Amino acid sequence: MSDTAVVVSMFERIGGTVTIDRLVESFYRRMDELPEAACIRAMHPSDLDPTKQVLKRYLTEWTGGAKLYSVEKGHPRLRQRHMGFPIGSAERDAWLLCMRGALDETVADGAARQELDVALSRLADWMRNQAGNPHDAGGHPA
C-alpha cells in the first residue's frame, strides 16, 4: 500500500475531452439563443467554429489536459487578447450566464462544477476592461 496521493486533474474529474466539447458547444448555443447574451454574441464572427476550437483547446489545457492551446498560440494572455472588445459588467454577466448554464448542463460532478464556477467567475471578472462602477476594472471608489 502506498501513501502517495493520486492527483486527478479537473480535466479528468469532469470527463475529459467529451465534456469539454459538450461544454463549449452548450456555451456557444446559449450565446446564440439567449437575448441576454446578444451583447457578447455581437463580438464574435458569424461562423463560430474556429472560435469554438480555440476555446476547446484553451479549456482542455486550463483544466489540466493536454497542452493544446499554448503549443499553438503561446501564453494565453487572455486580457491582452480581448482588449479590442469592450468588456464591462454586462458582458461579464452575459458570459457567465452562458458558461454557468453550460456547466450545469454538462458537468455532472457538483463539486467540480462549483470549483469551475468560482475559477471562471474570477477570470470573467478580471477580463473586464471598461469602467462603469467602482467594482469594474479601471473604476476607482471615491
Tab-separated table of N, CA and C in Angstrom, residues 43-107:
chain	number	residue	atom	x	y	z
A	43	MET	N	-19.855	40.353	-30.565
A	43	MET	CA	-18.393	40.489	-30.602
A	43	MET	C	-17.726	39.347	-31.369
A	44	HIS	N	-18.502	38.346	-31.723
A	44	HIS	CA	-17.966	37.144	-32.365
A	44	HIS	C	-18.308	37.109	-33.847
A	45	PRO	N	-17.513	36.392	-34.634
A	45	PRO	CA	-17.843	36.238	-36.062
A	45	PRO	C	-19.096	35.385	-36.233
A	46	SER	N	-19.715	35.495	-37.393
A	46	SER	CA	-20.927	34.700	-37.634
A	46	SER	C	-20.621	33.205	-37.571
A	47	ASP	N	-19.474	32.790	-38.086
A	47	ASP	CA	-19.057	31.384	-38.032
A	47	ASP	C	-18.271	31.162	-36.739
A	48	LEU	N	-18.886	30.478	-35.812
A	48	LEU	CA	-18.264	30.250	-34.502
A	48	LEU	C	-17.329	29.048	-34.455
A	49	ASP	N	-17.278	28.253	-35.505
A	49	ASP	CA	-16.476	27.025	-35.451
A	49	ASP	C	-15.007	27.257	-35.088
A	50	PRO	N	-14.308	28.207	-35.712
A	50	PRO	CA	-12.910	28.426	-35.311
A	50	PRO	C	-12.786	28.878	-33.849
A	51	THR	N	-13.710	29.729	-33.406
A	51	THR	CA	-13.698	30.214	-32.022
A	51	THR	C	-13.941	29.065	-31.055
A	52	LYS	N	-14.853	28.177	-31.400
A	52	LYS	CA	-15.130	27.005	-30.558
A	52	LYS	C	-13.877	26.145	-30.408
A	53	GLN	N	-13.169	25.948	-31.491
A	53	GLN	CA	-11.966	25.116	-31.440
A	53	GLN	C	-10.904	25.725	-30.529
A	54	VAL	N	-10.754	27.042	-30.588
A	54	VAL	CA	-9.786	27.714	-29.718
A	54	VAL	C	-10.190	27.550	-28.253
A	55	LEU	N	-11.473	27.763	-27.945
A	55	LEU	CA	-11.928	27.635	-26.558
A	55	LEU	C	-11.783	26.197	-26.069
A	56	LYS	N	-12.048	25.234	-26.920
A	56	LYS	CA	-11.877	23.824	-26.527
A	56	LYS	C	-10.419	23.534	-26.190
A	57	ARG	N	-9.509	24.032	-27.004
A	57	ARG	CA	-8.078	23.810	-26.733
A	57	ARG	C	-7.660	24.529	-25.457
A	58	TYR	N	-8.142	25.763	-25.280
A	58	TYR	CA	-7.803	26.517	-24.084
A	58	TYR	C	-8.319	25.811	-22.828
A	59	LEU	N	-9.605	25.451	-22.819
A	59	LEU	CA	-10.188	24.823	-21.627
A	59	LEU	C	-9.573	23.457	-21.337
A	60	THR	N	-9.197	22.738	-22.367
A	60	THR	CA	-8.520	21.456	-22.167
A	60	THR	C	-7.239	21.677	-21.373
A	61	GLU	N	-6.435	22.623	-21.809
A	61	GLU	CA	-5.173	22.898	-21.126
A	61	GLU	C	-5.411	23.523	-19.753
A	62	TRP	N	-6.325	24.459	-19.654
A	62	TRP	CA	-6.615	25.180	-18.408
A	62	TRP	C	-7.090	24.240	-17.308
A	63	THR	N	-7.803	23.187	-17.691
A	63	THR	CA	-8.301	22.232	-16.697
A	63	THR	C	-7.317	21.095	-16.421
A	64	GLY	N	-6.161	21.123	-17.055
A	64	GLY	CA	-5.150	20.114	-16.760
A	64	GLY	C	-4.999	19.021	-17.787
A	65	GLY	N	-5.640	19.184	-18.933
A	65	GLY	CA	-5.491	18.216	-20.012
A	65	GLY	C	-4.260	18.527	-20.854
A	66	ALA	N	-4.222	17.972	-22.025
A	66	ALA	CA	-3.083	18.150	-22.933
A	66	ALA	C	-2.856	19.623	-23.250
A	67	LYS	N	-1.624	19.978	-23.460
A	67	LYS	CA	-1.243	21.362	-23.789
A	67	LYS	C	-1.506	21.604	-25.276
A	68	LEU	N	-2.750	21.870	-25.590
A	68	LEU	CA	-3.167	22.078	-26.976
A	68	LEU	C	-3.173	23.548	-27.363
A	69	TYR	N	-3.428	24.420	-26.400
A	69	TYR	CA	-3.549	25.845	-26.692
A	69	TYR	C	-2.183	26.515	-26.784
A	70	SER	N	-1.369	26.361	-25.754
A	70	SER	CA	-0.100	27.098	-25.691
A	70	SER	C	0.884	26.661	-26.766
A	71	VAL	N	0.786	25.422	-27.203
A	71	VAL	CA	1.660	24.950	-28.278
A	71	VAL	C	1.389	25.741	-29.556
A	72	GLU	N	0.137	26.054	-29.783
A	72	GLU	CA	-0.262	26.780	-30.992
A	72	GLU	C	-0.167	28.296	-30.823
A	73	LYS	N	-0.613	28.807	-29.674
A	73	LYS	CA	-0.773	30.251	-29.513
A	73	LYS	C	0.180	30.886	-28.504
A	74	GLY	N	0.947	30.088	-27.788
A	74	GLY	CA	1.819	30.644	-26.758
A	74	GLY	C	1.043	30.910	-25.488
A	75	HIS	N	1.595	31.754	-24.640
A	75	HIS	CA	0.940	32.095	-23.377
A	75	HIS	C	-0.447	32.662	-23.681
A	76	PRO	N	-1.460	32.288	-22.899
A	76	PRO	CA	-2.819	32.747	-23.196
A	76	PRO	C	-2.993	34.267	-23.269
A	77	ARG	N	-2.383	35.028	-22.378
A	77	ARG	CA	-2.527	36.489	-22.378
A	77	ARG	C	-3.978	36.888	-22.677
A	78	LEU	N	-4.915	36.266	-21.977
A	78	LEU	CA	-6.337	36.442	-22.274
A	78	LEU	C	-6.785	37.899	-22.238
A	79	ARG	N	-6.369	38.612	-21.225
A	79	ARG	CA	-6.816	40.006	-21.124
A	79	ARG	C	-6.290	40.817	-22.306
A	80	GLN	N	-5.041	40.613	-22.646
A	80	GLN	CA	-4.445	41.330	-23.784
A	80	GLN	C	-5.159	40.957	-25.082
A	81	ARG	N	-5.465	39.689	-25.265
A	81	ARG	CA	-6.124	39.236	-26.497
A	81	ARG	C	-7.545	39.776	-26.626
A	82	HIS	N	-8.153	40.141	-25.491
A	82	HIS	CA	-9.532	40.625	-25.514
A	82	HIS	C	-9.636	42.146	-25.382
A	83	MET	N	-8.520	42.859	-25.338
A	83	MET	CA	-8.547	44.310	-25.149
A	83	MET	C	-9.292	45.047	-26.259
A	84	GLY	N	-9.377	44.480	-27.433
A	84	GLY	CA	-10.089	45.115	-28.537
A	84	GLY	C	-11.604	45.063	-28.388
A	85	PHE	N	-12.077	44.381	-27.369
A	85	PHE	CA	-13.515	44.231	-27.139
A	85	PHE	C	-13.875	44.929	-25.832
A	86	PRO	N	-14.901	45.768	-25.847
A	86	PRO	CA	-15.310	46.419	-24.600
A	86	PRO	C	-15.984	45.402	-23.672
A	87	ILE	N	-15.356	45.122	-22.547
A	87	ILE	CA	-15.891	44.146	-21.609
A	87	ILE	C	-16.118	44.838	-20.270
A	88	GLY	N	-17.370	45.042	-19.978
A	88	GLY	CA	-17.781	45.621	-18.703
A	88	GLY	C	-18.579	44.600	-17.918
A	89	SER	N	-19.311	45.070	-16.943
A	89	SER	CA	-20.094	44.156	-16.107
A	89	SER	C	-21.180	43.429	-16.899
A	90	ALA	N	-21.825	44.114	-17.836
A	90	ALA	CA	-22.898	43.480	-18.617
A	90	ALA	C	-22.345	42.326	-19.457
A	91	GLU	N	-21.191	42.541	-20.070
A	91	GLU	CA	-20.573	41.493	-20.902
A	91	GLU	C	-20.095	40.339	-20.027
A	92	ARG	N	-19.486	40.675	-18.897
A	92	ARG	CA	-19.059	39.635	-17.961
A	92	ARG	C	-20.262	38.806	-17.515
A	93	ASP	N	-21.335	39.479	-17.146
A	93	ASP	CA	-22.521	38.777	-16.662
A	93	ASP	C	-23.140	37.902	-17.744
A	94	ALA	N	-23.161	38.386	-18.981
A	94	ALA	CA	-23.703	37.595	-20.093
A	94	ALA	C	-22.844	36.356	-20.328
A	95	TRP	N	-21.519	36.537	-20.280
A	95	TRP	CA	-20.599	35.414	-20.473
A	95	TRP	C	-20.804	34.377	-19.375
A	96	LEU	N	-20.910	34.850	-18.140
A	96	LEU	CA	-21.111	33.921	-17.019
A	96	LEU	C	-22.471	33.228	-17.102
A	97	LEU	N	-23.498	33.921	-17.552
A	97	LEU	CA	-24.808	33.304	-17.711
A	97	LEU	C	-24.717	32.108	-18.664
A	98	CYS	N	-24.047	32.322	-19.795
A	98	CYS	CA	-23.885	31.242	-20.777
A	98	CYS	C	-23.006	30.121	-20.219
A	99	MET	N	-21.915	30.480	-19.561
A	99	MET	CA	-20.993	29.466	-19.052
A	99	MET	C	-21.615	28.679	-17.904
A	100	ARG	N	-22.328	29.342	-17.009
A	100	ARG	CA	-22.954	28.629	-15.891
A	100	ARG	C	-24.027	27.667	-16.388
A	101	GLY	N	-24.789	28.087	-17.370
A	101	GLY	CA	-25.785	27.185	-17.948
A	101	GLY	C	-25.122	25.982	-18.597
A	102	ALA	N	-24.017	26.228	-19.289
A	102	ALA	CA	-23.280	25.135	-19.933
A	102	ALA	C	-22.676	24.195	-18.885
A	103	LEU	N	-22.135	24.758	-17.813
A	103	LEU	CA	-21.588	23.916	-16.733
A	103	LEU	C	-22.688	23.056	-16.130
A	104	ASP	N	-23.844	23.667	-15.849
A	104	ASP	CA	-24.961	22.910	-15.264
A	104	ASP	C	-25.395	21.769	-16.175
A	105	GLU	N	-25.367	22.021	-17.473
A	105	GLU	CA	-25.814	21.023	-18.445
A	105	GLU	C	-24.805	19.891	-18.634
A	106	THR	N	-23.514	20.180	-18.498
A	106	THR	CA	-22.513	19.208	-18.949
A	106	THR	C	-21.623	18.604	-17.870
A	107	VAL	N	-21.462	19.269	-16.735
A	107	VAL	CA	-20.561	18.764	-15.692
A	107	VAL	C	-21.389	18.128	-14.582
